Every structure is written in structure tokens, then in C-alpha cells.
């Protein structure tokens, strides 16, 4: 019974706290004890309100942790949480007094190892495959020989150099580079924007629209290649109207863009090989086709000639065909004189029987009278017509004489004389202008030739030694005892002869050595 009476006294000694004071104390305790923690779990419900903050649940088999990502942190995260992702979160614990709960404020987030990335990749792959983005019917054939190739990759890596080197070796083509980040934050958005940007180019615009696209990157870990596993990249590749080759990573690396692209290359170099054929092989193939064409043509001509010979043997000889016609012609030629004589006799009989009566003297006399009357009428009209013709000719002659007076022609002659003089002056000026430039060039060349000539060097006291053939001697070793030479100075040349042994090579002196020097002398 004593315990019952003492309990109220003990409780009465505890300080009374307000709800806010207790919440602040709990907040301080939690924040001081869990100021920096790393938590691994599966992303549950995700909420993204208009404020830009991200609210989500982080859970495992037996607990759920409320988590918040403030707007500034959410914008710079390398990944965006999706429901079902297994992630590792770094942050701090705090409380939210308004709901009497504690929560984790995220500062960084990453996928929880390769297994989590692969699981997320498999889920996204199944979802996109169910939409038909990876169907073979959507794949477009690559052009055999593209004029322009668009490359989407980093401008500073070895990938673009490998692609350009391979294209230069196989078949040089025009290349347009769209620089993008190939890993890290913003990689997926830049790659998708580049694919859509190339597709948006007009075919006849100032920037040529590529005939084929290559999305390329070197090898790396799954985290490095994750930008090419994003949904936005896969959808952009599937929507591309330009045939697209995926060349991301090495042969063993597989990303979602590989399934959405029209062709997948194991390496960036292999993508360049897929894009263009080998020029040397094309030339060899064309040469082979040309040789086959010539052989086929020759064979066709030979077959046609043989068939023509076969058909010619079946035809009769030309002389046989002409013999019968020649015989008929001879027979008709023999009958022709007799036929002409008979025809003439027949026509003569007709004339005797009636035709001569129609053309008798009376008919001819009437026609003669008619012609004589017509001739008399024309003779009467001839004299007046001649008079009119003479009057018209005289009148035209007077008009021409009036128009051809010297005082009317003088102004025109003076004007044309002035024009001729002006044209002569212009011709002289044009001729001077045309000849002045060649004359200046010739003077300049003459001055340059004079400056390069060795004659000026001879005028300063030097000499040229020439051998018997007139060739200049350039070394002392070429001089022999008894050899005749010519010494050329600026004002002429003099013959000389070498005595004694030639001196050893040394710088040429300004004067010849003395005869007693033991080195020989020049005369």
C-alpha cells in the first residue's frame, strides 16, 4: 500500500514538457546520433509533387523508412529512383514533428551493386520489348554507300579517332560529329537529344542530313555504360528515321540501345566497317564485272557471227538469185525495139485516120491571128510604159542626189571621225595597260637575274676556274699536274696550267700561292 501512495510523489517530481519541446528533444537526439548514415533498401512508393522534392519509401523485408530528397539534391543525382530499384542511400536522419515521425534526408543515391542494376535493366528491357520497340520488323536496312555519316560520341576520346581512321582506310566519307557526354549525369539526355537532332535536320538544308548514324562509346563497367540503358535513349533510337548503328562498349557489353538500334556493332571500329564498304574491294568487283561484261559481249558477238554464217549457208548464192532476173531482162530488151516500132506504126495510123484533121491549117491560122492581135495590143502599151518607167527613174535619181549633198554628209562624217579618234586613243591606252604589267614583270625578272648572277661576285675580286671542257672546278682534289684550266675574272678569262701536286682542300685564298711555296702555281 505504501507503493501506491509514493508513486504520485515520484511522478510529480518529473518536469513537464510541451509537445514541441519533446519533439525538439527527440529531433536533437536522433540528428546527433545519426548525423551521417548509409542505408541499403528497395525503393517503394515514389511521389514527385510540383515543388520538385521527391518523397519515397525505403524498405526491406520487415521495415519501411520514410525518405525525402530535396529539390536541389534531386536535380544533381546521377540516378532517378524508380519503384523496385535496390539502392544505397547516404544522408542523415531527422524528424518531422508535424507528423510525429522520423525520416531520412538523402544527400546521395546509387544503385546497390551490379545485381540491382541488372535487375532494373531486365525490368526495363521487358517493358520496352512488350511495347514492340525491339521487333525485327522495325529495323531499317543500312545504306550501301552513305554520303554523310553522323557520329554521336565524345569529341575527346579515342572512339572518334578510331572511327575516322577506319573510314579513311575503307572508304572516305563526310562525317558530322555531335559531341555528347558518354557517361555520368546528363549522358542519356544528351544522347537522346543528339539522335533526335540529326533526325530533325532537313534533307536539303545548309547542314546535310546524315544517311546513317553511329552511337559509339568505349568499354567500361555497367555503371559507366548506364546512360545507354536509360529509357529515353532506347526510345530515341527506336524512333530514329535514319538507320542507326549502336557501338557501345566492347563485344561482351550489352545495353538497351543495342536492342533498339537497327544494327549492333561489337566495337566502334566495327561500326565504321558496317557503315561503308571497302573501296578497294568495290574497285576490284567493278573490274571483275567489267571483265565479265567484255567476255560476255565478245561471246555474244561470236555467237551472232556463227549464227549469221550458219544462216548464210542456208541462203542461195547471190548470182543464182540474179541469174533469172538477168535472163528476163535480156528477153525484154530484145523485144523492146520491135515493140517501139509497132507502137509508132499504130500511132501513125491514128494520126492518118482523124487526129491530123483536128490539127489542120485552119486551126493553126486562127491561133496565129489571135497571137498577132495580142502582140499588137502589147506593142501599143509598150511606149507609154517605157515613158513612165523613165520618169520614175529620173525622180528617184533626183531624190538620191538631194540626199547625197556634201553639206548633209559632213556632220555625220565629222561625228564618226571623232568617234574613231576616241576609239584610237582608248585602244592606245588599253595596249599600254596590257603591255605595262608584262614589261614590269620582265624588268623585275631581269633585276633578279642580275642579282643572282655570279658576274657580280667576280666583280668583287673572286675568280672562277674552269677545266678543259669549260666546267667549273669546285674542289682542289679535281686539279692535276699539267692540267690546263681557264681562270675567269670579271673582265675576261685567261688560260693557265697546273704545276706540281694539287694543294690539299682549304678555303680559297684571295691570291695565288708563290711559286716557291711547294704547292704549285697558277699561270
Short mmCIF file of C-alpha atoms in Angstrom, two decimals:
data_model
loop_
_atom_site.label_atom_id
_atom_site.label_comp_id
_atom_site.label_asym_id
_atom_site.label_seq_id
_atom_site.Cartn_x
_atom_site.Cartn_y
_atom_site.Cartn_z
CA UNK A 1 0.00 0.00 0.00
CA UNK A 2 2.94 2.29 0.59
CA UNK A 3 3.97 1.99 -3.06
CA UNK A 4 0.60 3.23 -4.15
CA UNK A 5 0.94 6.36 -2.09
CA UNK A 6 4.54 7.09 -3.08
CA UNK A 7 4.04 6.85 -6.93
CA UNK A 8 2.23 10.16 -7.31
CA UNK A 9 5.02 11.90 -5.45
CA UNK A 10 7.68 10.45 -7.86
CA UNK A 11 5.69 11.41 -10.95
CA UNK A 12 5.15 14.85 -9.55
CA UNK A 13 8.94 15.40 -9.47
CA UNK A 14 9.32 14.90 -13.33
CA UNK A 15 9.47 18.13 -15.36
CA UNK A 16 6.55 18.88 -17.55
CA UNK A 17 7.41 19.22 -21.27
CA UNK A 18 5.30 20.61 -24.05
CA UNK A 19 4.76 18.62 -27.20
CA UNK A 20 7.06 20.93 -29.19
CA UNK A 21 9.79 20.67 -26.51
CA UNK A 22 9.61 16.90 -26.54
CA UNK A 23 9.64 16.81 -30.35
CA UNK A 24 12.69 19.11 -30.44
CA UNK A 25 14.48 16.93 -27.89
CA UNK A 26 13.74 13.78 -29.89
CA UNK A 27 14.89 15.57 -33.09
CA UNK A 28 18.15 16.65 -31.46
CA UNK A 29 18.81 13.15 -30.13
CA UNK A 30 18.19 11.46 -33.47
CA UNK A 31 20.16 14.00 -35.51
CA UNK A 32 23.15 13.88 -33.14
CA UNK A 33 23.19 10.08 -33.12
CA UNK A 34 22.52 9.52 -36.85
CA UNK A 35 24.01 12.63 -38.49
CA UNK A 36 25.54 10.62 -41.37
CA UNK A 37 24.27 7.15 -42.34
CA UNK A 38 24.28 4.84 -45.37
CA UNK A 39 21.17 2.74 -45.82
CA UNK A 40 20.50 -0.03 -48.34
CA UNK A 41 16.98 -0.94 -49.32
CA UNK A 42 14.36 -1.24 -52.01
CA UNK A 43 12.53 1.81 -53.32
CA UNK A 44 8.83 1.64 -52.59
CA UNK A 45 6.24 4.31 -53.21
CA UNK A 46 7.66 7.37 -55.03
CA UNK A 47 5.96 10.78 -55.07
CA UNK A 48 7.08 13.82 -57.05
CA UNK A 49 4.94 16.90 -56.27
CA UNK A 50 5.18 20.19 -58.13
CA UNK A 51 7.60 21.59 -55.58
CA UNK A 52 10.38 19.47 -57.10
CA UNK A 53 11.05 17.49 -53.93
CA UNK A 54 10.93 13.67 -54.10
CA UNK A 55 9.26 11.62 -51.37
CA UNK A 56 9.74 7.86 -51.30
CA UNK A 57 9.72 4.82 -49.04
CA UNK A 58 12.89 2.80 -48.48
CA UNK A 59 12.02 -0.69 -47.31
CA UNK A 60 13.28 -4.19 -46.68
CA UNK A 61 11.58 -7.39 -45.52
CA UNK A 62 10.40 -6.00 -42.16
CA UNK A 63 10.63 -2.20 -42.06
CA UNK A 64 9.85 0.94 -44.00
CA UNK A 65 11.84 4.18 -43.78
CA UNK A 66 10.31 7.46 -44.97
CA UNK A 67 12.78 9.25 -47.19
CA UNK A 68 12.86 12.72 -48.70
CA UNK A 69 15.10 14.21 -51.43
CA UNK A 70 15.07 17.98 -51.54
CA UNK A 71 14.72 19.64 -54.94
CA UNK A 72 18.32 20.83 -55.26
CA UNK A 73 19.69 17.37 -54.43
CA UNK A 74 17.22 15.62 -56.73
CA UNK A 75 18.39 17.74 -59.69
CA UNK A 76 22.04 16.69 -59.33
CA UNK A 77 21.57 12.98 -58.52
CA UNK A 78 23.17 10.64 -61.06
CA UNK A 79 20.10 8.32 -60.92
CA UNK A 80 16.39 8.92 -60.52
CA UNK A 81 14.73 6.46 -58.13
CA UNK A 82 12.07 4.19 -59.53
CA UNK A 83 9.83 1.83 -57.62
CA UNK A 84 11.54 -1.54 -57.24
CA UNK A 85 15.11 -0.23 -57.51
CA UNK A 86 17.57 -1.51 -54.93
CA UNK A 87 19.67 1.45 -53.88
CA UNK A 88 22.25 2.60 -51.33
CA UNK A 89 21.34 5.98 -49.85
CA UNK A 90 23.65 8.35 -47.98
CA UNK A 91 22.11 11.03 -45.78
CA UNK A 92 21.05 11.97 -42.27
CA UNK A 93 18.14 11.06 -40.02
CA UNK A 94 15.80 13.74 -38.80
CA UNK A 95 12.23 14.03 -37.54
CA UNK A 96 9.14 15.65 -38.90
CA UNK A 97 7.29 16.95 -35.82
CA UNK A 98 4.16 17.73 -37.78
CA UNK A 99 3.51 14.01 -38.30
CA UNK A 100 5.43 12.57 -35.31
CA UNK A 101 7.75 10.52 -37.48
CA UNK A 102 11.38 10.31 -38.34
CA UNK A 103 12.70 10.35 -41.92
CA UNK A 104 15.91 10.10 -43.89
CA UNK A 105 17.07 13.19 -45.81
CA UNK A 106 19.02 11.95 -48.88
CA UNK A 107 22.31 13.55 -49.92
CA UNK A 108 23.42 10.89 -52.43
CA UNK A 109 21.95 7.76 -54.03
CA UNK A 110 23.44 4.91 -56.05
CA UNK A 111 22.29 1.52 -57.21
CA UNK A 112 23.11 -1.25 -54.78
CA UNK A 113 25.73 -3.11 -56.81
CA UNK A 114 25.69 -4.68 -60.24
CA UNK A 115 22.90 -7.09 -59.36
CA UNK A 116 20.50 -4.24 -58.69
CA UNK A 117 21.44 -2.54 -61.96
CA UNK A 118 20.95 -5.77 -63.89
CA UNK A 119 17.57 -6.34 -62.28
CA UNK A 120 16.46 -2.81 -63.16
CA UNK A 121 17.80 -3.27 -66.67
CA UNK A 122 15.91 -6.53 -67.10
CA UNK A 123 12.63 -4.96 -65.96
CA UNK A 124 13.02 -2.03 -68.34
CA UNK A 125 14.02 -4.35 -71.17
CA UNK A 126 10.90 -6.48 -70.72
CA UNK A 127 8.67 -3.39 -70.60
CA UNK A 128 10.11 -1.91 -73.81
CA UNK A 129 10.06 -5.29 -75.56
CA UNK A 130 6.39 -5.64 -74.69
CA UNK A 131 5.77 -2.33 -76.50
CA UNK A 132 7.47 -3.71 -79.62
CA UNK A 133 10.48 -1.35 -79.60
CA UNK A 134 12.87 -4.24 -80.24
CA UNK A 135 10.88 -6.00 -83.01
CA UNK A 136 12.86 -7.04 -86.06
CA UNK A 137 10.16 -5.55 -88.32
CA UNK A 138 11.14 -2.08 -87.08
CA UNK A 139 14.77 -2.47 -88.14
CA UNK A 140 15.78 -0.39 -91.15
CA UNK A 141 18.42 -1.55 -93.66
CA UNK A 142 21.69 0.33 -93.76
CA UNK A 143 22.52 2.27 -96.95
CA UNK A 144 25.17 0.57 -99.06
CA UNK A 145 27.33 3.67 -99.52
CA UNK A 146 26.21 6.66 -97.39
CA UNK A 147 27.25 10.15 -98.40
CA UNK A 148 27.16 11.59 -94.85
CA UNK A 149 27.69 9.67 -91.57
CA UNK A 150 26.53 11.15 -88.26
CA UNK A 151 28.58 10.12 -85.20
CA UNK A 152 27.31 10.63 -81.64
CA UNK A 153 30.16 10.28 -79.14
CA UNK A 154 32.66 12.22 -77.06
CA UNK A 155 34.87 14.52 -79.19
CA UNK A 156 37.93 13.97 -76.97
CA UNK A 157 38.07 10.19 -76.73
CA UNK A 158 39.81 7.59 -78.85
CA UNK A 159 36.48 6.37 -80.25
CA UNK A 160 36.07 9.17 -82.80
CA UNK A 161 39.70 8.79 -83.90
CA UNK A 162 39.21 5.03 -84.42
CA UNK A 163 36.05 5.62 -86.46
CA UNK A 164 37.66 8.30 -88.66
CA UNK A 165 40.77 6.16 -89.18
CA UNK A 166 38.71 3.13 -90.23
CA UNK A 167 36.54 5.21 -92.58
CA UNK A 168 39.65 6.72 -94.15
CA UNK A 169 41.10 3.24 -94.73
CA UNK A 170 37.93 1.67 -96.14
CA UNK A 171 36.03 4.42 -97.98
CA UNK A 172 36.41 8.12 -97.01
CA UNK A 173 33.03 9.73 -96.35
CA UNK A 174 31.83 13.01 -94.88
CA UNK A 175 31.39 12.76 -91.08
CA UNK A 176 29.26 15.00 -88.83
CA UNK A 177 30.11 14.76 -85.11
CA UNK A 178 27.52 15.57 -82.44
CA UNK A 179 29.53 15.81 -79.19
CA UNK A 180 27.89 14.30 -76.09
CA UNK A 181 28.87 13.09 -72.64
CA UNK A 182 29.20 9.30 -72.75
CA UNK A 183 28.84 8.66 -69.03
CA UNK A 184 27.68 10.32 -65.86
CA UNK A 185 24.96 12.84 -65.26
CA UNK A 186 23.20 14.12 -68.38
CA UNK A 187 24.59 11.40 -70.63
CA UNK A 188 21.22 9.85 -71.54
CA UNK A 189 19.54 13.19 -72.21
CA UNK A 190 22.40 14.40 -74.47
CA UNK A 191 22.48 11.15 -76.48
CA UNK A 192 18.70 11.17 -76.99
CA UNK A 193 18.80 14.86 -77.97
CA UNK A 194 21.59 14.17 -80.49
CA UNK A 195 19.64 11.34 -82.14
CA UNK A 196 16.51 13.46 -82.43
CA UNK A 197 18.57 16.46 -83.58
CA UNK A 198 20.10 14.56 -86.50
CA UNK A 199 16.63 13.31 -87.49
CA UNK A 200 15.27 16.87 -87.39
CA UNK A 201 17.74 18.15 -90.00
CA UNK A 202 16.05 18.91 -93.36
CA UNK A 203 17.34 16.85 -96.31
CA UNK A 204 18.17 19.98 -98.35
CA UNK A 205 19.27 22.28 -95.51
CA UNK A 206 22.64 24.01 -95.02
CA UNK A 207 23.78 21.16 -92.75
CA UNK A 208 23.47 17.86 -94.66
CA UNK A 209 21.22 15.22 -93.11
CA UNK A 210 23.20 12.02 -92.37
CA UNK A 211 22.34 8.81 -94.20
CA UNK A 212 23.33 6.65 -91.21
CA UNK A 213 24.03 7.30 -87.51
CA UNK A 214 26.65 5.73 -85.24
CA UNK A 215 26.25 5.96 -81.44
CA UNK A 216 29.63 4.95 -80.03
CA UNK A 217 31.48 4.63 -76.73
CA UNK A 218 34.41 2.59 -75.45
CA UNK A 219 34.17 -0.19 -72.92
CA UNK A 220 33.53 0.25 -69.19
CA UNK A 221 31.64 -1.01 -66.19
CA UNK A 222 27.88 -1.29 -66.11
CA UNK A 223 27.76 1.95 -64.14
CA UNK A 224 29.83 3.72 -66.83
CA UNK A 225 27.53 2.42 -69.59
CA UNK A 226 24.30 3.03 -67.70
CA UNK A 227 23.45 6.18 -69.66
CA UNK A 228 22.85 3.97 -72.72
CA UNK A 229 20.44 1.78 -70.69
CA UNK A 230 18.07 4.65 -69.97
CA UNK A 231 14.57 4.51 -71.40
CA UNK A 232 14.89 7.90 -73.10
CA UNK A 233 17.87 6.67 -75.15
CA UNK A 234 16.18 3.42 -76.17
CA UNK A 235 13.03 5.25 -77.30
CA UNK A 236 15.03 7.85 -79.27
CA UNK A 237 16.94 5.06 -81.06
CA UNK A 238 13.72 3.20 -81.89
CA UNK A 239 12.05 6.38 -83.19
CA UNK A 240 15.00 7.35 -85.43
CA UNK A 241 14.07 7.54 -89.11
CA UNK A 242 17.77 7.43 -90.01
CA UNK A 243 19.31 3.92 -89.78
CA UNK A 244 21.26 3.70 -86.53
CA UNK A 245 24.27 1.57 -85.56
CA UNK A 246 24.93 1.01 -81.85
CA UNK A 247 28.61 0.63 -80.93
CA UNK A 248 28.60 0.99 -77.14
CA UNK A 249 31.28 -0.84 -75.16
CA UNK A 250 33.17 -3.93 -76.19
CA UNK A 251 31.82 -7.13 -77.68
CA UNK A 252 30.66 -8.54 -74.32
CA UNK A 253 28.88 -5.33 -73.24
CA UNK A 254 25.14 -5.12 -73.96
CA UNK A 255 22.93 -2.07 -73.44
CA UNK A 256 19.32 -1.25 -74.24
CA UNK A 257 20.31 0.89 -77.22
CA UNK A 258 21.77 -2.27 -78.80
CA UNK A 259 18.28 -3.80 -78.92
CA UNK A 260 16.58 -0.62 -80.16
CA UNK A 261 19.19 0.18 -82.84
CA UNK A 262 18.93 -1.12 -86.41
CA UNK A 263 22.36 -2.79 -86.19
CA UNK A 264 24.66 -3.56 -83.29
CA UNK A 265 28.44 -3.41 -83.70
CA UNK A 266 30.79 -5.10 -81.20
CA UNK A 267 33.19 -2.12 -81.26
CA UNK A 268 33.23 1.44 -82.67
CA UNK A 269 35.74 0.30 -85.30
CA UNK A 270 33.36 -2.47 -86.38
CA UNK A 271 30.58 0.14 -86.65
CA UNK A 272 32.67 2.09 -89.16
CA UNK A 273 33.22 -1.14 -91.10
CA UNK A 274 29.45 -1.75 -91.16
CA UNK A 275 28.74 1.80 -92.36
CA UNK A 276 30.84 1.73 -95.55
CA UNK A 277 32.22 -0.95 -97.88
CA UNK A 278 35.89 -1.36 -98.75
CA UNK A 279 36.74 0.93 -101.66
CA UNK A 280 39.49 -1.37 -102.94
CA UNK A 281 37.10 -4.32 -102.92
CA UNK A 282 34.50 -2.27 -104.81
CA UNK A 283 37.07 -1.32 -107.41
CA UNK A 284 38.14 -4.96 -107.71
CA UNK A 285 34.50 -6.03 -108.02
CA UNK A 286 33.86 -3.40 -110.67
CA UNK A 287 36.95 -4.51 -112.56
CA UNK A 288 35.71 -8.10 -112.37
CA UNK A 289 32.27 -7.09 -113.61
CA UNK A 290 33.82 -5.09 -116.45
CA UNK A 291 35.91 -8.10 -117.45
CA UNK A 292 32.83 -10.33 -117.34
CA UNK A 293 30.93 -7.77 -119.44
CA UNK A 294 33.63 -7.75 -122.07
CA UNK A 295 33.78 -11.55 -122.14
CA UNK A 296 30.00 -11.78 -122.41
CA UNK A 297 29.95 -9.19 -125.19
CA UNK A 298 32.68 -10.99 -127.12
CA UNK A 299 30.90 -14.30 -126.62
CA UNK A 300 27.62 -12.77 -127.78
CA UNK A 301 29.31 -11.32 -130.87
CA UNK A 302 30.97 -14.64 -131.64
CA UNK A 303 27.67 -16.49 -131.27
CA UNK A 304 25.90 -13.94 -133.51
CA UNK A 305 28.65 -14.21 -136.13
CA UNK A 306 28.46 -18.01 -136.05
CA UNK A 307 24.67 -17.94 -136.37
CA UNK A 308 24.95 -15.48 -139.25
CA UNK A 309 27.40 -17.81 -141.01
CA UNK A 310 25.03 -20.74 -140.44
CA UNK A 311 22.07 -18.81 -141.85
CA UNK A 312 24.18 -17.59 -144.78
CA UNK A 313 24.95 -21.17 -145.76
CA UNK A 314 21.21 -21.91 -145.98
CA UNK A 315 20.59 -18.99 -148.37
CA UNK A 316 21.15 -19.34 -152.18
CA UNK A 317 24.13 -17.63 -153.76
CA UNK A 318 23.55 -14.05 -154.98
CA UNK A 319 24.50 -14.90 -158.54
CA UNK A 320 21.78 -17.59 -158.57
CA UNK A 321 19.20 -15.03 -157.43
CA UNK A 322 20.29 -12.54 -160.07
CA UNK A 323 20.64 -15.02 -162.96
CA UNK A 324 16.90 -15.45 -163.53
CA UNK A 325 16.28 -11.68 -163.34
CA UNK A 326 19.14 -11.03 -165.76
CA UNK A 327 17.72 -13.55 -168.22
CA UNK A 328 14.26 -11.94 -168.11
CA UNK A 329 15.89 -8.52 -168.59
CA UNK A 330 17.71 -9.78 -171.71
CA UNK A 331 14.47 -11.16 -173.14
CA UNK A 332 12.61 -7.87 -172.54
CA UNK A 333 15.49 -5.87 -174.02
CA UNK A 334 15.33 -7.98 -177.20
CA UNK A 335 11.56 -7.41 -177.52
CA UNK A 336 11.74 -3.64 -176.87
CA UNK A 337 12.81 -2.46 -180.44
CA UNK A 338 10.03 -4.40 -182.09
CA UNK A 339 7.50 -3.10 -179.60
CA UNK A 340 8.60 0.51 -180.18
CA UNK A 341 8.27 0.11 -183.97
CA UNK A 342 4.81 -1.40 -183.65
CA UNK A 343 3.77 1.39 -181.24
CA UNK A 344 4.97 4.06 -183.70
CA UNK A 345 3.06 2.43 -186.61
CA UNK A 346 -0.11 2.31 -184.54
CA UNK A 347 0.13 5.99 -183.54
CA UNK A 348 0.89 6.99 -187.15
CA UNK A 349 -2.29 5.18 -188.31
CA UNK A 350 -4.32 7.05 -185.70
CA UNK A 351 -2.91 10.35 -186.94
CA UNK A 352 -3.86 9.45 -190.51
CA UNK A 353 -7.38 8.47 -189.55
CA UNK A 354 -8.52 11.52 -187.59
CA UNK A 355 -6.01 13.24 -185.35
CA UNK A 356 -4.45 15.19 -188.26
CA UNK A 357 -7.85 16.72 -189.09
CA UNK A 358 -8.06 18.39 -185.66
CA UNK A 359 -4.59 19.99 -186.10
CA UNK A 360 -5.08 21.23 -189.69
CA UNK A 361 -4.01 24.63 -191.24
CA UNK A 362 -7.30 26.30 -190.30
CA UNK A 363 -6.71 25.68 -186.57
CA UNK A 364 -3.14 26.96 -186.83
CA UNK A 365 -4.23 30.05 -188.82
CA UNK A 366 -6.85 31.01 -186.18
CA UNK A 367 -4.30 30.65 -183.35
CA UNK A 368 -1.81 32.78 -185.33
CA UNK A 369 -4.39 35.54 -185.78
CA UNK A 370 -5.17 35.57 -182.05
CA UNK A 371 -1.47 35.79 -181.14
CA UNK A 372 -0.91 38.59 -183.69
CA UNK A 373 -3.72 40.70 -182.20
CA UNK A 374 -2.37 40.17 -178.68
CA UNK A 375 1.13 41.18 -179.83
CA UNK A 376 -0.19 44.38 -181.45
CA UNK A 377 -2.02 45.30 -178.21
CA UNK A 378 1.17 44.79 -176.18
CA UNK A 379 3.17 46.87 -178.67
CA UNK A 380 0.73 49.75 -178.24
CA UNK A 381 1.14 49.62 -174.44
CA UNK A 382 4.96 49.38 -174.57
CA UNK A 383 5.73 53.04 -175.41
CA UNK A 384 3.65 54.59 -172.54
CA UNK A 385 5.09 52.08 -170.09
CA UNK A 386 8.67 52.95 -171.08
CA UNK A 387 7.95 56.65 -170.63
CA UNK A 388 6.50 56.08 -167.15
CA UNK A 389 9.50 53.94 -166.18
CA UNK A 390 11.93 56.65 -167.30
CA UNK A 391 10.03 59.34 -165.38
CA UNK A 392 10.06 57.23 -162.18
CA UNK A 393 13.78 56.54 -162.57
CA UNK A 394 14.56 60.23 -163.07
CA UNK A 395 12.52 61.17 -159.99
CA UNK A 396 14.31 58.61 -157.78
CA UNK A 397 17.66 59.83 -159.14
CA UNK A 398 16.78 63.42 -158.17
CA UNK A 399 15.79 62.32 -154.66
CA UNK A 400 19.04 60.43 -154.20
CA UNK A 401 21.03 63.39 -155.47
CA UNK A 402 19.34 65.68 -152.96
CA UNK A 403 20.04 63.31 -150.08
CA UNK A 404 23.71 62.85 -151.06
CA UNK A 405 24.72 66.57 -150.85
CA UNK A 406 28.09 67.15 -149.09
CA UNK A 407 26.65 69.62 -146.58
CA UNK A 408 24.33 66.84 -145.24
CA UNK A 409 27.08 64.23 -145.02
CA UNK A 410 29.70 66.47 -143.37
CA UNK A 411 28.23 66.42 -139.78
CA UNK A 412 27.92 62.67 -139.86
CA UNK A 413 31.48 62.27 -141.20
CA UNK A 414 32.79 64.65 -138.50
CA UNK A 415 30.90 62.76 -135.75
CA UNK A 416 32.18 59.42 -136.92
CA UNK A 417 35.72 60.88 -137.24
CA UNK A 418 35.57 62.00 -133.59
CA UNK A 419 34.33 58.55 -132.54
CA UNK A 420 37.17 56.94 -134.49
CA UNK A 421 39.75 59.22 -132.84
CA UNK A 422 38.31 58.45 -129.38
CA UNK A 423 38.42 54.73 -130.08
CA UNK A 424 42.02 55.06 -131.27
CA UNK A 425 43.02 56.80 -128.02
CA UNK A 426 41.24 54.16 -125.93
CA UNK A 427 42.96 51.43 -127.93
CA UNK A 428 46.35 53.05 -127.27
CA UNK A 429 45.64 53.25 -123.53
CA UNK A 430 44.43 49.63 -123.43
CA UNK A 431 47.52 48.48 -125.32
CA UNK A 432 49.76 50.37 -122.87
CA UNK A 433 47.89 48.86 -119.89
CA UNK A 434 48.16 45.36 -121.34
CA UNK A 435 51.89 45.63 -122.04
CA UNK A 436 52.86 47.55 -118.87
CA UNK A 437 52.41 44.63 -116.48
CA UNK A 438 54.45 42.13 -118.59
CA UNK A 439 57.08 44.86 -119.05
CA UNK A 440 57.27 45.39 -115.25
CA UNK A 441 57.49 41.65 -114.66
CA UNK A 442 60.25 41.37 -117.27
CA UNK A 443 62.21 44.25 -115.65
CA UNK A 444 61.80 42.66 -112.24
CA UNK A 445 62.97 39.28 -113.55
CA UNK A 446 65.96 40.95 -115.24
CA UNK A 447 66.94 42.66 -111.98
CA UNK A 448 66.50 39.38 -110.07
CA UNK A 449 68.60 37.51 -112.67
CA UNK A 450 71.31 40.16 -112.43
CA UNK A 451 71.34 39.88 -108.61
CA UNK A 452 71.61 36.07 -108.82
CA UNK A 453 74.34 36.15 -111.50
CA UNK A 454 77.86 35.20 -110.46
CA UNK A 455 79.23 38.13 -112.53
CA UNK A 456 78.66 40.42 -109.60
CA UNK A 457 80.70 38.12 -107.37
CA UNK A 458 83.56 38.20 -109.90
CA UNK A 459 83.48 42.00 -109.85
CA UNK A 460 84.28 41.89 -106.09
CA UNK A 461 87.62 40.15 -106.70
CA UNK A 462 86.68 36.49 -106.99
CA UNK A 463 87.52 34.15 -109.90
CA UNK A 464 86.07 31.00 -111.47
CA UNK A 465 88.39 28.15 -112.57
CA UNK A 466 87.11 26.06 -115.44
CA UNK A 467 88.56 22.78 -116.75
CA UNK A 468 89.32 21.93 -120.38
CA UNK A 469 85.61 21.20 -121.03
CA UNK A 470 84.57 24.55 -119.63
CA UNK A 471 83.02 23.06 -116.47
CA UNK A 472 83.74 24.92 -113.20
CA UNK A 473 86.24 23.27 -110.80
CA UNK A 474 84.67 23.13 -107.34
CA UNK A 475 87.37 21.31 -105.32
CA UNK A 476 91.18 21.23 -105.17
CA UNK A 477 91.12 17.44 -105.48
CA UNK A 478 89.94 17.83 -109.08
CA UNK A 479 93.18 19.62 -110.11
CA UNK A 480 96.02 17.51 -111.54
CA UNK A 481 99.61 18.41 -112.50
CA UNK A 482 99.84 19.59 -116.08
CA UNK A 483 96.13 20.19 -116.29
CA UNK A 484 95.11 23.17 -118.44
CA UNK A 485 92.48 25.41 -116.96
CA UNK A 486 90.95 28.82 -117.62
CA UNK A 487 90.65 31.50 -114.95
CA UNK A 488 87.60 33.72 -115.46
CA UNK A 489 87.66 37.21 -113.94
CA UNK A 490 85.09 39.95 -114.18
CA UNK A 491 86.72 41.47 -117.30
CA UNK A 492 87.65 38.28 -119.17
CA UNK A 493 89.33 34.84 -118.95
CA UNK A 494 92.98 33.76 -119.14
CA UNK A 495 94.41 30.23 -119.77
CA UNK A 496 96.63 28.61 -117.12
CA UNK A 497 98.36 25.30 -116.34
CA UNK A 498 98.68 23.41 -113.06
CA UNK A 499 102.26 22.63 -111.97
CA UNK A 500 103.21 20.25 -109.15
CA UNK A 501 100.72 18.41 -106.98
CA UNK A 502 97.35 19.94 -106.29
CA UNK A 503 97.16 21.55 -102.83
CA UNK A 504 95.02 19.93 -100.16
CA UNK A 505 91.48 21.26 -99.83
CA UNK A 506 91.32 24.52 -97.86
CA UNK A 507 89.46 27.80 -98.08
CA UNK A 508 90.18 29.54 -101.40
CA UNK A 509 92.73 32.38 -100.93
CA UNK A 510 92.24 35.76 -102.45
CA UNK A 511 95.67 35.48 -104.17
CA UNK A 512 97.59 32.56 -105.73
CA UNK A 513 100.45 30.99 -103.73
CA UNK A 514 104.06 31.93 -104.53
CA UNK A 515 105.98 29.60 -106.89
CA UNK A 516 108.43 28.68 -104.12
CA UNK A 517 105.73 27.59 -101.73
CA UNK A 518 105.98 23.95 -102.82
CA UNK A 519 102.29 23.87 -103.63
CA UNK A 520 102.43 24.61 -107.37
CA UNK A 521 101.31 27.84 -109.01
CA UNK A 522 98.66 29.08 -111.36
CA UNK A 523 99.54 30.98 -114.62
#
